[in-house]
Every structure is written in structure tokens, then in C-alpha cells.
Coordinates of N, CA and C in Angstrom, one line a residue:
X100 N 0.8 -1.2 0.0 CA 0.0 0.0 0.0 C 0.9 1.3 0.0
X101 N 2.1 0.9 1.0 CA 3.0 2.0 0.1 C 3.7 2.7 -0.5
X102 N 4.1 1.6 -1.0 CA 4.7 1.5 -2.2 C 3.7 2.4 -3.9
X103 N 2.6 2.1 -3.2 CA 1.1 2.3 -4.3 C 1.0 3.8 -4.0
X104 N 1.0 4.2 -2.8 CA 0.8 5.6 -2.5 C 1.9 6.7 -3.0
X105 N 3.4 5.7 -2.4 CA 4.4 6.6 -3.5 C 4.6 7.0 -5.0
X106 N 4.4 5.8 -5.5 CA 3.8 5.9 -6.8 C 2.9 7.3 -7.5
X107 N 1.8 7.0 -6.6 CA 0.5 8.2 -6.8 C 1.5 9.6 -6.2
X108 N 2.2 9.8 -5.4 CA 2.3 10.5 -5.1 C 3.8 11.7 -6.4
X109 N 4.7 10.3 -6.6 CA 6.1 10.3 -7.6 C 5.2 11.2 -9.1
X110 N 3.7 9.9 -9.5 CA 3.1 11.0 -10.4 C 2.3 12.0 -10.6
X111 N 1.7 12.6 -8.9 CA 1.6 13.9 -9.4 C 2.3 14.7 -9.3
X112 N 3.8 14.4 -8.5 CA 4.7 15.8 -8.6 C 5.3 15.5 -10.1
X113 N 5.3 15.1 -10.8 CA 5.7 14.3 -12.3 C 4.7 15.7 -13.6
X114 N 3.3 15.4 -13.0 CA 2.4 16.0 -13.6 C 2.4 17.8 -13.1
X115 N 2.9 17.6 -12.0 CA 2.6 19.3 -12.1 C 4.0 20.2 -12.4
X116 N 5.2 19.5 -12.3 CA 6.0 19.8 -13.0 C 6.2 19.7 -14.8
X117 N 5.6 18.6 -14.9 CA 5.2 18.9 -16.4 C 4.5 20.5 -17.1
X118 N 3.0 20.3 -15.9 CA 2.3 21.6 -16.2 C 3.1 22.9 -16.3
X119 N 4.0 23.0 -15.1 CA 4.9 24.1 -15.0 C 5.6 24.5 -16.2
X120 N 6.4 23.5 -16.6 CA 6.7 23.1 -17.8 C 6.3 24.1 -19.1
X121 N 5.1 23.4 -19.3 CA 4.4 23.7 -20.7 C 3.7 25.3 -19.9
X122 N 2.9 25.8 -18.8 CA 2.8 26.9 -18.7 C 3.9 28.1 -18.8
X123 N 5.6 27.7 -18.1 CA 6.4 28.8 -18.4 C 6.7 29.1 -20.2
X124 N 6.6 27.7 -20.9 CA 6.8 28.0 -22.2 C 5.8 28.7 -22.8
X125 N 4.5 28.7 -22.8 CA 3.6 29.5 -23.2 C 3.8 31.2 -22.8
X126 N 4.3 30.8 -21.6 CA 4.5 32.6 -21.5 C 5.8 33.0 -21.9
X127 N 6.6 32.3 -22.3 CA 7.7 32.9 -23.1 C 7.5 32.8 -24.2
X128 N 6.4 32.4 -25.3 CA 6.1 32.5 -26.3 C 5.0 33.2 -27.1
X129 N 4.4 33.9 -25.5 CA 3.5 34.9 -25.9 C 4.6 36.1 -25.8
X130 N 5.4 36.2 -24.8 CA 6.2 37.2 -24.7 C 7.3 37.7 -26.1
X131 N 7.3 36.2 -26.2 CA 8.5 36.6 -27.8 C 7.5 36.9 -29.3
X132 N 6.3 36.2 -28.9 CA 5.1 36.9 -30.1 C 4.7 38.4 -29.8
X133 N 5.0 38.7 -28.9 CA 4.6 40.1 -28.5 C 3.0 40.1 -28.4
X134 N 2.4 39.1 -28.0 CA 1.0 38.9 -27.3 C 0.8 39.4 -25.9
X135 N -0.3 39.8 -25.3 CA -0.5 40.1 -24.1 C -0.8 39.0 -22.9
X136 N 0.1 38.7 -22.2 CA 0.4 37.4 -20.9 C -0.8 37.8 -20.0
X137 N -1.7 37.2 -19.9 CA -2.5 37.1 -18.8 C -3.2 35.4 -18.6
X138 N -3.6 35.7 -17.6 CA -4.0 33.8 -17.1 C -4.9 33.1 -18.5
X139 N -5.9 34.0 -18.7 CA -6.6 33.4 -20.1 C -5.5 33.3 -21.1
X140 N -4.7 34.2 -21.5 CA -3.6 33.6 -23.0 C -3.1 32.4 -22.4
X141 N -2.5 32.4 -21.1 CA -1.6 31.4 -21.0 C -2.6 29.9 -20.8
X142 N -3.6 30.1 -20.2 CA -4.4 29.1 -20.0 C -4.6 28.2 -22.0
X143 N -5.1 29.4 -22.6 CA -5.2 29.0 -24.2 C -4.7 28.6 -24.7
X144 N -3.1 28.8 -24.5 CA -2.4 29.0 -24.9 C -1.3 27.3 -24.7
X145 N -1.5 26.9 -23.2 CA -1.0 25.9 -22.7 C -1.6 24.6 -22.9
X146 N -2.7 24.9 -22.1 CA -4.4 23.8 -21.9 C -3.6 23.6 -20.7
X147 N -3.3 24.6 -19.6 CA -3.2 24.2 -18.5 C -4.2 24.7 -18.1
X148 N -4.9 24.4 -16.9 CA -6.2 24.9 -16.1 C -5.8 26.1 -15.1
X149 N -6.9 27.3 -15.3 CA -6.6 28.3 -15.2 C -6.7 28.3 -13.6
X150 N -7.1 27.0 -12.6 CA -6.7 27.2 -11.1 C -5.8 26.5 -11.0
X151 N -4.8 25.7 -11.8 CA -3.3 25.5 -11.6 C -2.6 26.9 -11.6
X152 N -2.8 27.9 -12.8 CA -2.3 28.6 -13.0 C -2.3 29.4 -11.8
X153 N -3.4 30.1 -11.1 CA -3.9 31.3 -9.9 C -3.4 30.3 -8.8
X154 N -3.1 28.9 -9.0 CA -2.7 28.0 -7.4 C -1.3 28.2 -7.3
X155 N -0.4 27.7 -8.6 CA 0.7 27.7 -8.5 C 1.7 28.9 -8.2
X156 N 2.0 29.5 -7.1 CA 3.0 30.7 -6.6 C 3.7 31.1 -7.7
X157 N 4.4 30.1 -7.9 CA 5.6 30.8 -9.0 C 5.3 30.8 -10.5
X158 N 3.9 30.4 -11.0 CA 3.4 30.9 -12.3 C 2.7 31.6 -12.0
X159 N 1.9 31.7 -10.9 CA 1.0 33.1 -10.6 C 2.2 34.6 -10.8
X160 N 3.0 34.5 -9.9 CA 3.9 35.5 -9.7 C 4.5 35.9 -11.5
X161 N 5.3 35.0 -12.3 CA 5.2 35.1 -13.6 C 4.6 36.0 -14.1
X162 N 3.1 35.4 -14.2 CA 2.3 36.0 -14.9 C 2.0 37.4 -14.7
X163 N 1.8 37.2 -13.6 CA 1.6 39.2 -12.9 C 2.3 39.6 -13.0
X164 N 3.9 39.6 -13.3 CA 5.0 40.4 -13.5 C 5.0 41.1 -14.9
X165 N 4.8 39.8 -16.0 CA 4.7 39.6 -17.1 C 3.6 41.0 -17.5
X166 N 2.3 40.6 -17.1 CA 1.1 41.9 -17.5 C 1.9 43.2 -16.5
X167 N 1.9 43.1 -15.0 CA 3.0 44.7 -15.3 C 3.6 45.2 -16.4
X168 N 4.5 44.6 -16.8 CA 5.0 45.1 -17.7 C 4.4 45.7 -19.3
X169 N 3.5 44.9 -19.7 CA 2.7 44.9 -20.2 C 2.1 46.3 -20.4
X170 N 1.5 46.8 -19.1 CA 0.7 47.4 -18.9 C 2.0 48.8 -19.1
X171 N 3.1 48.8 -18.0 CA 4.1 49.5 -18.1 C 4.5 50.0 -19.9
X172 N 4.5 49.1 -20.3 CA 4.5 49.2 -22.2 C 4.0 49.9 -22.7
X173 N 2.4 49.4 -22.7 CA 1.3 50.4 -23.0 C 1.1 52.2 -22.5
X174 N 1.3 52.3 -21.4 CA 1.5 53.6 -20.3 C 2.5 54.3 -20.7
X175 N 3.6 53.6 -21.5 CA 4.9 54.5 -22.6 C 4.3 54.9 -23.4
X176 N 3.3 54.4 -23.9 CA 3.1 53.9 -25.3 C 2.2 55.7 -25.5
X177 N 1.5 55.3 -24.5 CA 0.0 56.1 -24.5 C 0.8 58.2 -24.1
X178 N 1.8 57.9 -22.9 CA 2.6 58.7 -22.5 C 3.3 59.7 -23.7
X179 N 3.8 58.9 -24.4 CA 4.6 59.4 -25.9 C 3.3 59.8 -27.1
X180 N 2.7 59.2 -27.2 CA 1.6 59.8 -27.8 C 1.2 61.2 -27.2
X181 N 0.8 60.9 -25.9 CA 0.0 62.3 -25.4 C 1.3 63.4 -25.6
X182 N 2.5 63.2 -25.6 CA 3.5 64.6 -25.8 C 3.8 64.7 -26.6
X183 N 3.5 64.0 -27.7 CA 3.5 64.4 -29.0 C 2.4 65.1 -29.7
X184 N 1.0 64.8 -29.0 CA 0.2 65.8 -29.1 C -0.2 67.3 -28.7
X185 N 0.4 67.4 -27.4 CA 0.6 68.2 -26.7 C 1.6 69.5 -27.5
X186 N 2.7 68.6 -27.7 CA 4.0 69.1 -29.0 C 3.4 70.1 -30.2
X187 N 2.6 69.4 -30.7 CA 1.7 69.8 -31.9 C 0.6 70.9 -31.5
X188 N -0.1 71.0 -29.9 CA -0.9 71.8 -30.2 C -0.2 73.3 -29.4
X189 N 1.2 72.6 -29.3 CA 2.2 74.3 -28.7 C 2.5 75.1 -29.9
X190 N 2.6 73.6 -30.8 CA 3.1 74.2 -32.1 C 2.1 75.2 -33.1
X191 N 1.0 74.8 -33.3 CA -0.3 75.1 -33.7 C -0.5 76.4 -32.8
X192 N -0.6 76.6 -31.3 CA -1.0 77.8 -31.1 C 0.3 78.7 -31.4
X193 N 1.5 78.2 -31.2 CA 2.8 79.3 -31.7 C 2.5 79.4 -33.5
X194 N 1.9 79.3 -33.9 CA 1.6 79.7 -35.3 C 0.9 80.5 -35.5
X195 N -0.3 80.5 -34.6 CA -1.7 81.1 -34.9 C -1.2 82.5 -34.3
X196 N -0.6 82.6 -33.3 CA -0.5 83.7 -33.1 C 0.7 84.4 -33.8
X197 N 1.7 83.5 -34.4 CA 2.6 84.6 -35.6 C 1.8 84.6 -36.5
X198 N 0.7 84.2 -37.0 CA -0.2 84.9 -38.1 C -0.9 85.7 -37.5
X199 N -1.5 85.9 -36.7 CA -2.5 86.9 -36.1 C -1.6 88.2 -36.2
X200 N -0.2 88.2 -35.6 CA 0.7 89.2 -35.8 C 0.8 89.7 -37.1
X201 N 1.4 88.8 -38.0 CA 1.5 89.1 -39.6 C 0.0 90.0 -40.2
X202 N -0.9 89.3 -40.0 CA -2.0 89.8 -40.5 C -2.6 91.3 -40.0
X203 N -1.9 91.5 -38.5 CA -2.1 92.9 -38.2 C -1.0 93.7 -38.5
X204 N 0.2 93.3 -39.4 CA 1.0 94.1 -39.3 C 0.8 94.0 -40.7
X205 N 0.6 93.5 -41.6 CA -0.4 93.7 -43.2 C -1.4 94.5 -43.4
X206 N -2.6 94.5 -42.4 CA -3.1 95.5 -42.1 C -2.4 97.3 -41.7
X207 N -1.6 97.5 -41.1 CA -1.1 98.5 -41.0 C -0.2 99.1 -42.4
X208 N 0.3 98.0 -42.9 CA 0.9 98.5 -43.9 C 0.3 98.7 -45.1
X209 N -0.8 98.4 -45.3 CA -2.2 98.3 -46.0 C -2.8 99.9 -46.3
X210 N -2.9 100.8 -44.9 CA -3.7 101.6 -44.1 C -2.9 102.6 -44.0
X211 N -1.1 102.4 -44.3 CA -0.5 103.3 -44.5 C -0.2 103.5 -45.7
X212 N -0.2 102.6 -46.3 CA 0.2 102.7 -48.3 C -1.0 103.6 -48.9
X213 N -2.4 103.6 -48.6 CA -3.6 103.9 -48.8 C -3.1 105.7 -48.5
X214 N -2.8 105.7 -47.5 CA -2.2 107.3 -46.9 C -1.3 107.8 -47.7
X215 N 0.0 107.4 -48.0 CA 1.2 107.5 -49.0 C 0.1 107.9 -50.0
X216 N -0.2 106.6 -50.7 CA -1.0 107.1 -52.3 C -2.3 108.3 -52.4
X217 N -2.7 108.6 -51.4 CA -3.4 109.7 -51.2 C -2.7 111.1 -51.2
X218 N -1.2 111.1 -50.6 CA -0.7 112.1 -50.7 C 0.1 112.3 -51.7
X219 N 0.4 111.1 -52.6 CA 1.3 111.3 -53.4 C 0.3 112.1 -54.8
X220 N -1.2 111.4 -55.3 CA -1.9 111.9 -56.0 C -2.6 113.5 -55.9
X221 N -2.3 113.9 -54.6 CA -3.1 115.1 -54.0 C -2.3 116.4 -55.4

């Protein structure tokens, strides 16, 4: 009996090291596809069961590290965008107002040429 128990016991640490296994490879192969690592890809991704995944400490920890970063990626991502827009609307109002300038200083030169040719015909 146990002998029989060791056995049962030899194969499920056999099996969950297996799982380990095939779960860290899925997330290094979502990571090198440039996919987004959360328990559902890796679960899809493996066919390991997604309460091995949330049981096991050291794939749990993985994975949450994995989506930080993720997320960290995206937050650059979004970051650089927004100062690039920001960039463009400094740029846009530094324009509008050197034309607003231009256009009033067209105007005056407009208003005085009008004056000139008035006295020059007199």
C-alpha cells in the first residue's frame, strides 16, 4: 500500500512539473510573439487549467509580473503619444498667433500705403 501511495504520489509531482513546464513556455512565447500574458492567453495558450495557473505561486507571480510590464508598455506607449500631441498643439497655437501678428501688421501696412497714395496723388 505503500509503495502504491508513493507511486501516486512520484506521479503527481511528475504532472505538475510537467504543467509548470508547458505553462512557463507559453508565456515565453507569448512574450517573444509580442501577445499580451494574462492567465486566459496562458491558459489557451498551454491547456493548462486556469486554477493551476492562480494556485501555483511561481506561475502566478510570472504572470503578474509579465502583465505589469505589459501594462508598463502600454502607459509609454499612451505617454509618448500624449507629448506628441501636446508638442503639436504648442506648435499650432505658436503659429496662430505669428499669423495673427502678420496679419495685423499687413493690415497697418495696408492703411498706410492707402495714406502714402493719397498724398502722393493730392
Amino acid at each position: 500500500m505503500a509503495d502504491k501511495m508513493k507511486g501516486l504520489l512520484e506521479s503527481d509531482r511528475k504532472r505538475t512539473q510537467e504543467a509548470k513546464a508547458k505553462a512557463l513556455v507559453a508565456i515565453n512565447q507569448l512574450v517573444v510573439s509580442g501577445k499580451k500574458v494574462n492567465f486566459n492567453s496562458v491558459y489557451r495558450y498551454s491547456g493548462i487549467s486556469k486554477s493551476f495557473l492562480y494556485e501555483d505561486v511561481d506561475i502566478r507571480k510570472r504572470i503578474e509580473e509579465q502583465r505589469a510590464c505589459d501594462v508598463n508598455n502600454e502607459m509609454n506607449k499612451r505617454a509618448k503619444y500624449d507629448k506628441t500631441s501636446r508638442s503639436k498643439d504648442v506648435i499650432i497655437e505658436t503659429k496662430d498667433k505669428r499669423i495673427a501678428k502678420l496679419e495685423e501688421e499687413n493690415r497697418k501696412l495696408r492703411i498706410e500705403l492707402e495714406h502714402l497714395r493719397g498724398l502722393l496723388y493730392e
